[in-house]
XYZ file of C-alpha atoms in Angstrom:
723
model
C 163.173 330.508 218.555
C 162.817 328.451 221.654
C 160.826 329.369 224.805
C 163.884 330.610 226.652
C 164.765 333.033 223.797
C 161.194 334.214 223.720
C 161.270 334.837 227.448
C 164.451 336.826 227.313
C 163.203 338.711 224.227
C 160.180 339.828 226.281
C 162.521 340.957 229.113
C 164.662 342.923 226.668
C 161.441 344.540 225.344
C 160.592 345.703 228.848
C 164.180 347.057 229.452
C 163.607 349.557 226.687
C 161.786 351.624 229.344
C 163.931 353.382 231.908
C 161.621 352.316 234.743
C 162.361 348.591 234.105
C 166.072 349.233 233.872
C 166.088 350.876 237.326
C 163.796 348.120 238.627
C 166.230 345.454 237.448
C 169.066 347.148 239.279
C 166.926 347.450 242.413
C 166.167 343.742 242.212
C 169.843 342.923 241.878
C 170.688 345.217 244.764
C 168.033 343.640 246.991
C 169.294 340.200 246.072
C 172.801 341.117 247.057
C 171.602 342.800 250.252
C 169.688 339.724 251.229
C 172.702 337.430 250.712
C 175.048 339.653 252.725
C 172.569 340.615 255.398
C 173.592 337.825 257.763
C 177.288 338.694 257.322
C 176.811 342.208 258.771
C 174.127 341.347 261.312
C 175.488 341.952 264.822
C 175.749 338.642 266.590
C 174.554 338.165 270.174
C 177.451 336.967 272.243
C 176.679 334.942 275.346
C 179.552 335.145 277.851
C 179.703 335.085 281.632
C 182.536 336.058 283.905
C 184.694 333.170 285.125
C 182.976 330.679 282.779
C 184.285 329.070 279.628
C 183.451 330.778 276.365
C 180.966 328.959 274.129
C 182.746 330.075 270.927
C 185.795 331.750 269.590
C 185.280 335.539 269.617
C 187.211 337.891 267.294
C 187.140 341.633 267.575
C 184.986 343.299 264.941
C 186.832 346.599 265.146
C 190.113 348.106 266.287
C 189.838 349.810 269.732
C 192.468 351.042 272.119
C 192.879 349.147 275.390
C 193.324 352.163 277.597
C 193.781 350.188 280.802
C 196.742 348.179 279.368
C 198.124 351.339 277.737
C 198.200 353.136 281.148
C 199.779 350.056 282.722
C 202.497 350.050 280.056
C 203.121 353.777 280.637
C 203.460 353.316 284.381
C 205.865 350.456 283.868
C 207.966 352.400 281.421
C 207.967 355.436 283.717
C 209.231 353.259 286.602
C 212.103 351.997 284.490
C 213.443 355.496 283.800
C 216.352 356.126 286.122
C 216.661 359.364 288.128
C 218.762 361.935 286.405
C 221.694 363.428 288.470
C 223.575 366.545 287.296
C 227.249 367.044 287.851
C 228.071 370.543 289.212
C 231.394 371.198 287.553
C 231.728 374.589 289.004
C 232.033 373.037 292.558
C 235.488 371.698 291.661
C 236.666 375.119 290.491
C 235.257 376.837 293.605
C 236.931 374.471 295.982
C 240.253 374.719 294.070
C 240.036 378.540 294.249
C 239.226 378.381 297.982
C 242.268 376.156 298.753
C 244.420 378.411 296.629
C 243.142 381.487 298.511
C 243.871 379.896 301.874
C 247.434 379.038 300.964
C 247.999 382.424 299.346
C 246.719 384.120 302.493
C 249.076 382.073 304.584
C 251.970 383.048 302.381
C 251.027 386.713 302.732
C 250.867 386.468 306.533
C 254.301 384.841 306.678
C 255.801 387.579 304.512
C 254.195 390.339 306.587
C 255.504 388.870 309.831
C 258.964 388.018 308.572
C 261.661 389.533 311.074
C 264.197 390.080 308.284
C 261.758 392.173 306.407
C 261.195 394.224 309.558
C 264.877 395.055 309.943
C 265.058 396.327 306.379
C 262.048 398.545 306.926
C 263.275 399.865 310.249
C 265.569 402.491 308.750
C 262.883 403.908 306.569
C 259.878 404.091 308.858
C 261.321 404.009 312.290
C 261.513 401.210 314.720
C 258.711 398.521 314.617
C 257.950 395.949 317.207
C 258.315 392.549 315.406
C 255.397 390.076 315.475
C 256.750 386.865 316.906
C 253.904 384.807 318.376
C 252.116 382.182 316.248
C 248.801 383.132 317.788
C 249.105 386.596 316.385
C 249.897 385.137 312.930
C 246.857 382.883 313.086
C 244.719 385.825 314.056
C 246.002 387.846 311.086
C 245.348 384.878 308.785
C 241.792 384.441 309.950
C 241.137 388.130 309.312
C 242.007 387.529 305.654
C 239.473 384.739 305.374
C 235.732 384.617 305.712
C 233.901 383.555 308.906
C 232.492 380.504 307.128
C 235.953 379.302 306.176
C 237.217 379.967 309.641
C 234.447 377.920 311.155
C 235.073 374.922 308.900
C 238.896 374.847 309.380
C 240.491 373.775 312.587
C 242.935 376.034 314.423
C 245.662 373.437 314.109
C 245.509 373.839 310.374
C 245.964 377.566 310.593
C 248.822 377.104 313.051
C 250.598 374.685 310.688
C 250.131 377.164 307.857
C 251.656 380.102 309.630
C 254.534 377.997 310.959
C 255.574 376.645 307.560
C 257.966 378.503 305.327
C 257.112 379.752 301.900
C 258.581 376.787 299.973
C 256.630 374.268 302.014
C 253.395 376.309 301.554
C 253.964 376.372 297.730
C 254.547 372.596 297.594
C 251.524 371.942 299.812
C 249.362 374.349 297.812
C 250.202 372.724 294.452
C 249.706 369.181 295.740
C 246.464 369.991 297.531
C 245.027 371.830 294.565
C 245.954 368.974 292.196
C 244.504 366.360 294.450
C 241.283 368.267 295.120
C 240.827 369.021 291.363
C 241.287 365.322 290.446
C 238.839 364.038 292.950
C 236.241 366.769 292.462
C 236.278 366.231 288.687
C 234.720 362.858 289.106
C 231.079 362.326 290.092
C 230.612 362.354 293.854
C 227.213 361.478 295.159
C 226.141 362.033 298.814
C 226.979 358.452 299.646
C 230.378 358.699 297.985
C 231.689 361.784 299.866
C 233.491 359.828 302.546
C 235.222 357.642 299.951
C 236.224 360.666 297.994
C 237.814 362.233 301.038
C 239.820 359.077 301.647
C 240.926 359.191 297.973
C 242.184 362.734 298.227
C 244.145 361.870 301.409
C 245.699 358.957 299.520
C 246.831 361.243 296.719
C 248.444 363.666 299.228
C 250.293 360.841 300.966
C 253.243 361.262 298.598
C 254.032 364.866 299.509
C 257.647 365.367 300.862
C 256.778 367.957 303.595
C 256.694 367.872 307.405
C 254.021 365.987 309.111
C 252.197 369.043 310.479
C 251.958 370.599 307.106
C 250.847 367.277 305.583
C 248.117 366.964 308.240
C 247.021 370.523 307.422
C 246.894 369.769 303.661
C 244.882 366.616 304.316
C 242.450 368.548 306.449
C 242.034 371.326 303.891
C 241.565 368.758 301.097
C 238.981 366.779 303.064
C 237.157 370.030 303.810
C 237.147 370.845 300.034
C 235.649 367.431 299.011
C 231.870 367.760 298.941
C 228.955 366.226 296.962
C 228.997 367.444 293.345
C 226.187 365.290 291.856
C 222.566 366.302 292.628
C 219.142 364.933 291.629
C 217.760 366.891 288.700
C 213.945 366.873 289.004
C 213.250 368.684 285.833
C 215.409 366.462 283.659
C 214.075 363.379 285.377
C 210.543 364.379 284.655
C 211.530 365.251 281.010
C 212.991 361.760 280.475
C 209.940 360.108 281.931
C 207.688 362.199 279.782
C 209.580 361.212 276.603
C 209.432 357.547 277.737
C 205.697 357.717 278.193
C 205.160 359.447 274.887
C 207.114 356.725 273.174
C 204.643 354.087 274.369
C 202.375 352.997 271.503
C 198.746 352.697 272.442
C 197.880 349.027 273.015
C 195.026 348.106 270.706
C 192.644 345.233 270.243
C 192.937 344.788 266.482
C 190.061 343.971 264.114
C 189.984 340.174 263.609
C 192.136 339.552 266.734
C 190.966 336.611 268.842
C 189.849 337.896 272.257
C 188.823 334.546 273.610
C 188.921 331.076 272.177
C 186.310 328.436 272.565
C 186.269 326.813 276.010
C 188.762 329.377 277.266
C 187.953 330.800 280.751
C 186.599 334.343 280.647
C 188.609 336.080 283.267
C 188.375 339.728 284.282
C 190.958 340.813 281.655
C 189.114 338.963 278.861
C 185.757 340.307 280.121
C 187.143 343.825 280.025
C 188.376 343.358 276.459
C 185.016 342.036 275.353
C 183.351 345.057 276.876
C 185.794 347.418 275.090
C 185.063 345.671 271.802
C 181.389 346.221 272.288
C 180.294 342.547 272.639
C 178.716 343.142 276.048
C 176.574 346.109 274.982
C 172.909 345.404 275.079
C 172.057 348.321 272.699
C 171.208 347.332 269.097
C 172.798 349.259 266.192
C 171.777 349.794 262.648
C 174.991 351.094 261.300
C 176.101 347.804 259.730
C 172.907 347.637 257.754
C 173.147 351.238 256.661
C 176.847 350.684 255.651
C 175.935 347.647 253.570
C 173.100 349.553 251.929
C 175.432 352.444 250.967
C 178.001 350.050 249.647
C 175.472 348.315 247.357
C 173.989 351.637 246.229
C 177.486 352.900 245.291
C 178.476 349.811 243.361
C 175.226 349.359 241.495
C 174.953 353.135 240.831
C 178.301 353.026 239.152
C 177.265 350.029 237.065
C 173.948 351.638 236.122
C 175.824 354.673 234.863
C 178.202 352.447 232.888
C 175.434 350.590 231.189
C 173.366 353.643 230.463
C 176.073 355.866 229.074
C 178.839 353.558 227.815
C 176.954 351.097 225.540
C 175.615 352.829 222.475
C 173.731 349.993 220.634
C 170.363 349.551 222.317
C 169.802 345.839 221.438
C 173.374 345.051 222.497
C 172.912 347.083 225.696
C 169.853 345.161 226.898
C 171.387 341.849 225.860
C 174.514 342.602 227.870
C 172.558 343.847 230.829
C 170.545 340.658 231.087
C 173.603 338.384 230.692
C 175.565 340.392 233.245
C 172.628 340.199 235.710
C 172.215 336.446 235.323
C 175.930 335.717 235.712
C 175.995 338.013 238.783
C 173.031 336.259 240.440
C 174.522 332.834 239.681
C 177.997 333.736 241.024
C 176.571 335.413 244.216
C 174.459 332.409 244.926
C 177.397 330.101 244.471
C 179.594 332.307 246.666
C 176.982 332.311 249.494
C 176.598 328.535 249.270
C 180.372 327.945 249.542
C 180.513 330.434 252.418
C 177.785 328.623 254.398
C 179.399 325.226 253.807
C 182.746 326.648 255.003
C 181.156 327.936 258.178
C 179.356 324.656 258.875
C 182.538 322.626 258.468
C 184.661 325.304 260.210
C 187.261 325.118 257.397
C 188.795 327.301 254.789
C 186.593 325.781 252.114
C 186.040 329.233 250.530
C 189.236 328.867 248.486
C 187.412 326.342 246.320
C 184.955 329.074 245.160
C 185.037 329.154 241.312
C 185.333 332.927 241.217
C 186.853 332.957 237.693
C 183.742 331.382 236.221
C 181.983 334.698 236.029
C 184.983 336.387 234.434
C 185.257 333.644 231.860
C 181.603 333.706 230.940
C 181.456 337.424 230.557
C 184.762 337.411 228.657
C 183.455 334.870 226.158
C 179.877 336.054 225.930
C 180.440 339.851 226.138
C 183.756 341.667 226.370
C 186.874 342.296 228.496
C 185.629 345.493 230.162
C 182.470 343.900 231.526
C 184.457 340.834 232.644
C 186.875 343.045 234.702
C 183.936 344.938 236.135
C 182.226 341.720 237.159
C 185.253 340.293 238.907
C 185.886 343.492 240.785
C 182.281 343.525 242.005
C 182.441 339.910 243.042
C 185.795 340.407 244.815
C 184.319 343.354 246.773
C 181.287 341.450 247.848
C 183.450 338.451 248.615
C 185.227 340.282 251.393
C 181.863 340.539 253.181
C 180.353 337.141 252.346
C 183.518 335.257 253.372
C 184.016 337.155 256.631
C 183.086 334.120 258.714
C 179.820 335.691 259.858
C 181.780 338.135 261.986
C 180.181 341.524 261.482
C 182.496 344.324 260.664
C 185.315 341.972 259.737
C 186.239 342.041 256.053
C 188.221 339.144 254.555
C 190.419 341.168 252.148
C 192.590 338.168 251.369
C 189.591 336.307 249.928
C 188.629 339.442 247.909
C 192.119 339.575 246.463
C 191.964 335.888 245.686
C 188.751 336.279 243.708
C 189.922 339.327 241.806
C 193.382 337.912 241.044
C 191.939 334.575 239.795
C 189.382 336.403 237.616
C 191.954 338.718 236.086
C 194.193 335.760 235.361
C 191.300 334.009 233.566
C 190.656 337.061 231.430
C 194.347 337.360 230.449
C 194.582 333.656 229.693
C 191.513 333.710 227.504
C 192.865 336.752 225.628
C 195.563 334.590 224.036
C 194.928 333.208 220.540
C 192.839 330.001 220.432
C 192.360 329.808 224.181
C 188.673 330.509 223.972
C 188.354 327.047 222.439
C 190.485 325.544 225.224
C 188.629 326.624 228.319
C 189.648 323.488 230.255
C 193.326 324.102 229.515
C 192.830 327.654 230.685
C 191.238 326.315 233.867
C 194.320 324.124 234.502
C 196.641 327.091 234.049
C 194.405 329.130 236.340
C 194.640 326.363 238.949
C 198.391 326.741 239.049
C 198.091 330.550 239.342
C 195.459 330.182 242.172
C 197.709 327.759 244.054
C 200.661 330.137 243.765
C 198.521 333.046 244.943
C 197.136 331.102 247.897
C 200.573 330.058 249.017
C 201.835 333.614 248.636
C 199.073 334.765 250.986
C 199.920 332.050 253.513
C 203.654 332.872 253.459
C 203.056 336.599 253.752
C 200.831 336.023 256.772
C 203.597 333.692 258.168
C 201.061 331.149 259.285
C 202.178 327.843 260.797
C 200.445 325.031 258.941
C 200.809 321.251 258.717
C 201.622 319.407 255.524
C 198.052 318.248 255.277
C 196.796 321.836 255.551
C 199.161 322.872 252.708
C 197.813 320.026 250.570
C 194.259 321.080 251.433
C 194.901 324.649 250.301
C 196.567 323.447 247.134
C 193.702 321.083 246.338
C 191.126 323.854 246.955
C 192.958 326.245 244.574
C 193.108 323.518 241.851
C 189.439 322.799 242.401
C 188.609 326.476 241.992
C 190.404 326.699 238.603
C 189.131 323.471 237.179
C 185.636 324.078 238.608
C 185.538 327.484 236.936
C 186.425 325.957 233.583
C 183.965 323.055 233.862
C 181.082 325.352 234.907
C 181.949 327.769 232.169
C 181.792 324.989 229.499
C 178.563 323.683 231.029
C 176.816 327.042 231.167
C 177.914 328.459 227.838
C 175.401 326.470 225.711
C 172.471 327.659 227.881
C 173.442 331.331 227.458
C 174.113 330.903 223.755
C 170.778 329.232 223.248
C 168.820 331.558 225.529
C 170.236 334.757 224.068
C 171.078 333.606 220.596
C 174.727 334.536 221.105
C 177.316 333.472 218.607
C 180.295 332.977 220.831
C 183.856 332.346 219.708
C 183.632 328.725 220.886
C 180.505 328.185 218.732
C 182.284 329.697 215.741
C 185.299 327.463 216.258
C 182.978 324.476 216.552
C 181.299 325.405 213.257
C 184.741 325.798 211.550
C 185.511 322.105 212.121
C 186.129 320.578 208.649
C 184.253 317.497 209.785
C 181.022 319.431 210.218
C 178.338 317.737 208.070
C 177.607 320.826 205.998
C 181.223 321.551 205.283
C 181.770 317.958 204.236
C 178.700 318.286 202.041
C 180.253 321.251 200.257
C 183.622 319.453 199.926
C 182.078 316.292 198.413
C 179.272 317.743 196.299
C 180.853 321.030 195.225
C 184.644 320.857 195.657
C 185.191 323.945 193.542
C 182.833 325.925 195.778
C 184.625 324.586 198.851
C 188.003 325.842 197.565
C 186.455 329.160 196.615
C 184.929 329.437 200.096
C 188.251 328.767 201.834
C 189.902 331.489 199.690
C 187.186 333.930 200.513
C 187.560 333.076 204.193
C 191.220 333.866 204.193
C 190.676 337.160 202.350
C 187.693 338.205 204.538
C 189.280 337.299 207.863
C 192.377 339.435 207.228
C 190.387 342.336 205.964
C 187.859 342.240 208.940
C 190.728 342.095 211.453
C 192.362 345.002 209.745
C 189.310 347.222 210.462
C 188.685 345.801 213.955
C 185.685 343.596 213.042
C 185.194 339.900 213.961
C 187.625 338.073 211.786
C 186.580 334.651 213.097
C 182.954 335.345 212.253
C 184.029 336.380 208.690
C 186.016 333.192 208.277
C 183.303 330.857 209.441
C 180.567 332.799 207.584
C 182.671 332.503 204.397
C 182.855 328.711 204.746
C 179.090 328.555 204.553
C 178.178 331.591 202.413
C 177.691 329.477 199.261
C 176.166 326.417 200.872
C 173.089 326.936 198.661
C 175.167 325.968 195.583
C 175.196 322.386 196.779
C 171.583 322.030 195.440
C 172.741 322.555 191.824
C 176.600 322.477 192.030
C 177.233 322.009 188.307
C 175.499 325.232 187.348
C 178.308 327.196 188.979
C 181.513 327.576 187.014
C 183.994 326.648 189.776
C 182.467 323.140 189.875
C 182.475 322.574 186.121
C 185.449 320.264 185.562
C 185.984 319.882 181.780
C 182.245 320.034 181.276
C 180.148 322.205 179.063
C 178.592 325.161 180.854
C 174.821 324.222 181.150
C 173.901 327.900 181.028
C 174.876 327.938 177.319
C 171.703 325.930 176.686
C 169.395 327.863 179.034
C 167.394 331.043 178.727
C 168.751 334.020 180.635
C 165.854 334.133 183.043
C 166.315 330.419 183.933
C 169.968 330.876 184.588
C 169.065 333.971 186.632
C 166.737 332.014 188.819
C 169.238 329.226 189.388
C 172.071 331.645 190.341
C 169.909 333.879 192.532
C 168.436 330.841 194.300
C 171.777 329.805 195.856
C 171.526 332.728 198.346
C 167.903 331.959 199.373
C 168.569 328.208 199.410
C 171.657 328.683 201.543
C 169.743 330.659 204.091
C 167.025 327.982 204.360
C 169.536 325.220 204.673
C 171.355 326.965 207.469
C 168.120 327.698 209.301
C 167.084 324.063 209.076
C 170.366 323.049 210.684
C 169.817 325.573 213.528
C 172.772 327.817 212.515
C 173.256 331.119 214.314
C 171.453 334.118 212.768
C 174.755 335.819 211.843
C 175.809 332.948 209.648
C 172.372 332.815 207.983
C 172.553 336.546 207.322
C 175.952 336.175 205.688
C 174.550 333.552 203.308
C 171.491 335.635 202.434
C 173.140 339.099 202.291
C 176.616 338.564 200.798
C 175.309 339.449 197.318
C 172.974 342.122 198.598
C 170.844 343.424 195.718
C 173.670 343.369 193.148
C 172.960 342.874 189.445
C 173.610 339.622 187.513
C 175.267 341.637 184.783
C 176.175 338.780 182.472
C 172.704 337.329 182.248
C 171.089 340.756 182.269
C 173.027 341.849 179.244
C 172.378 338.483 177.566
C 168.651 338.955 178.136
C 168.851 342.603 177.026
C 170.162 341.468 173.636
C 167.241 339.163 173.293
C 164.654 341.597 174.525
C 165.126 345.346 174.879
C 162.283 345.620 177.332
C 164.136 343.559 179.908
C 163.862 345.191 183.389
C 167.103 345.469 185.335
C 165.420 344.963 188.718
C 164.402 341.467 187.557
C 168.027 340.449 187.361
C 169.073 341.659 190.836
C 169.493 339.451 193.926
C 166.457 339.825 196.325
C 168.763 340.940 199.214
C 168.716 342.182 201.861
C 171.696 344.338 201.635
C 174.598 343.896 204.050
C 173.685 344.868 207.625
C 177.024 344.080 209.258
C 180.630 345.042 208.339
C 181.506 341.343 208.157
C 178.861 340.752 205.471
C 180.024 343.680 203.445
C 183.650 342.520 203.541
C 182.668 338.926 202.622
C 180.666 340.215 199.679
C 183.646 342.234 198.393
C 186.065 339.260 198.953
C 183.683 336.894 197.198
C 183.508 338.993 194.059
C 187.240 339.901 194.158
C 188.331 336.248 194.505
C 186.229 335.012 191.604
C 187.326 337.973 189.372
C 191.033 337.561 190.076
C 190.861 333.799 189.593
C 189.477 334.345 186.097
C 192.366 336.736 185.132
C 195.002 335.310 182.751
C 198.113 336.955 184.155
C 197.270 338.865 187.396
C 199.773 341.513 188.384
C 199.730 343.712 191.502
C 198.564 346.671 189.367
C 195.795 344.701 187.684
C 194.723 343.301 191.088
C 194.597 346.749 192.778
C 192.661 348.115 189.798
C 190.134 345.277 189.972
C 189.618 345.561 193.726
C 189.154 349.330 193.475
C 186.599 348.849 190.677
C 184.565 346.241 192.590
C 184.464 348.409 195.772
C 183.485 351.540 193.899
C 180.836 349.686 191.899
C 179.244 348.473 195.152
C 179.412 351.936 196.677
C 177.746 353.421 193.632
C 175.107 350.657 193.649
C 174.235 351.534 197.244
C 175.126 348.088 198.580
C 176.633 349.612 201.842
C 173.821 352.072 202.480
C 172.380 349.866 205.326
C 175.835 349.074 206.835
C 177.946 351.268 209.165
C 181.171 350.622 207.320
C 183.081 353.856 206.519
C 185.095 354.939 203.534
C 188.247 354.803 205.599
C 187.504 351.178 206.557
C 186.759 350.369 202.858
C 190.186 351.797 201.998
C 191.774 349.532 204.604
C 189.757 346.580 203.294
C 191.074 347.312 199.724
C 194.647 347.410 200.996
C 194.293 344.167 202.959
C 192.713 342.342 200.002
C 195.470 343.472 197.600
C 198.176 342.271 200.029
C 196.483 338.889 200.433
C 195.807 338.451 196.717
C 199.392 339.385 195.739
C 200.586 336.691 198.206
C 198.332 334.134 196.593
C 198.833 335.101 192.933
C 202.505 336.057 193.104
C 204.823 335.674 190.027
C 206.637 332.352 189.737
C 209.948 331.354 188.209
C 209.510 330.418 184.586
C 211.198 327.073 184.283
C 212.754 325.989 180.855
C 211.225 323.307 178.694
C 212.044 319.648 179.672
C 214.221 319.114 176.509
C 216.177 322.324 177.054
C 216.550 321.444 180.723
C 218.017 318.025 179.947
C 220.374 319.556 177.410
C 221.675 322.017 180.007
C 222.170 319.231 182.477
C 224.328 317.297 179.970
C 226.352 320.465 179.303
């Protein structure tokens, strides 16, 4: 174990205590707080009225510009036209008045008709007839109101009493029609005179005497009055609605109030004051907000680590790896942010945010990878805010989260863990598409060079994430003794020196190991264990046989079995030694602990039955324990499955005519024998999982040792061809 591993082992030993767990989260929180402190620190803005601004100033919050809002309301109110109401009843009233005047004139004429007086003379006695027009006018006026009499000239009354009934009826109908037509339209105070001229024009076509026509014109002109009046209530209502429809004018968060070298006029100065840039009072709210944000996020992660991860060793290992990747990613993020501010460019898009997701995905698991990328995306909105306090760059946060999730999904595909660089290239394309989608959504106007710059930054982010991941993985694997998928795939390379050693020196063992690998991988994947670990471990589980290859039956090609000439105890020592020798060889080649454990534990403490019974025949006092493997027993599910697959493959291969029934019976016997022998007592494999392993092994073996067509003898085949 190297120094780095020893150091991290000591740290993990401290993390057993709750105090050091809390202390680690406090250190991480303080680290994050220190990095983001400058991004929430209120900046002192130096501006003077009627002088150019020294820098571009953006609003840190959304505030209402009450002055401009009131100006807008006043402007809208002025644009609302006065409301005038049409009094429709005025037309009816005037028509009724004209009708009443003509009716009264007709009545007077009937009452003063001489012919009517002669007819009445015989009934009531002699009456003195009314003959003067003045008397008729007087009678007519008595029938009308004083107001009407004042407004109508005497010449009109005279013309009315002088006209006969037919003329009065014609004049009445024409006058009423003309007045009704004109009064039905809108007549403002300024339009009254024109309306009177219009009504006279309509009456010009009457076929009556001139006096009567003049009287009708006069009555009609008297009837035409203003019928449209200013409605104060409705006007105020319309203005109120217009004012209410005005949206408050706001200075939006992130909005540029003044650009660099722009003159600070009174309006700009007022906006700066509204946004709080001219206030001399210091505030602690940004610091409190940042502290609460960090407490919430790290509180949630502490809860997750404390309650969601059951295995203690795994918990502390994951906690340390998560912490180191977080520190590394945050430091990188802050560095990119500072460089972007110094160069005044959008350099932040080159940040390799997916690196953290890829490292956690490969080293730990998907859930922690997603949690890491969400945490970094959240903090990225603050760190990449351009040092503008209160301004959160949500687009950058989305960019980090989206890129990280894409990396996790890409690495979830088969064999992509061994192709991190290809995954990085794919991620570059996804990053570029996402960046352009943000640009297009915001409808920004950019030059071709700017588009190329953004595309190059997105590609750099994806490729950089992949390169950094490949570069950092060996350090994490070495420091924490982690057996990653990439390391396993590297060990599975047929050109590995030890695999070539097995192939050359013990070809039978090599073939046996490959068969065991196929069986164990399928069975482990069926129960949810690490199939890749089972396959690679199976390749090396019998590496110890290369020391004495010819003492193992699979390597004896047409040779006499040397064990026929050896004593049982000698044969026992040779066979048992292959597990111990295998472990030592793998350790000397710096193999991961899991592979070494598979080589040492795949036989557990099982009994060498053949040599034990052979020795028992020679000496009844032979002790069974002397013919057992030294162990230890299987500690992992993968080791237990490999041990079963190892025994099953060798047993089935020795069968003369394997059938599905015989294979199933044999597999059941081997599993039950190991259960009764206590070989799984130190492993957390369940009976249900053993049943699944049995089913998987039987399916794989039936596929390997399936029945074949029995071809006829060569002579018989030739005879059939001739026929």
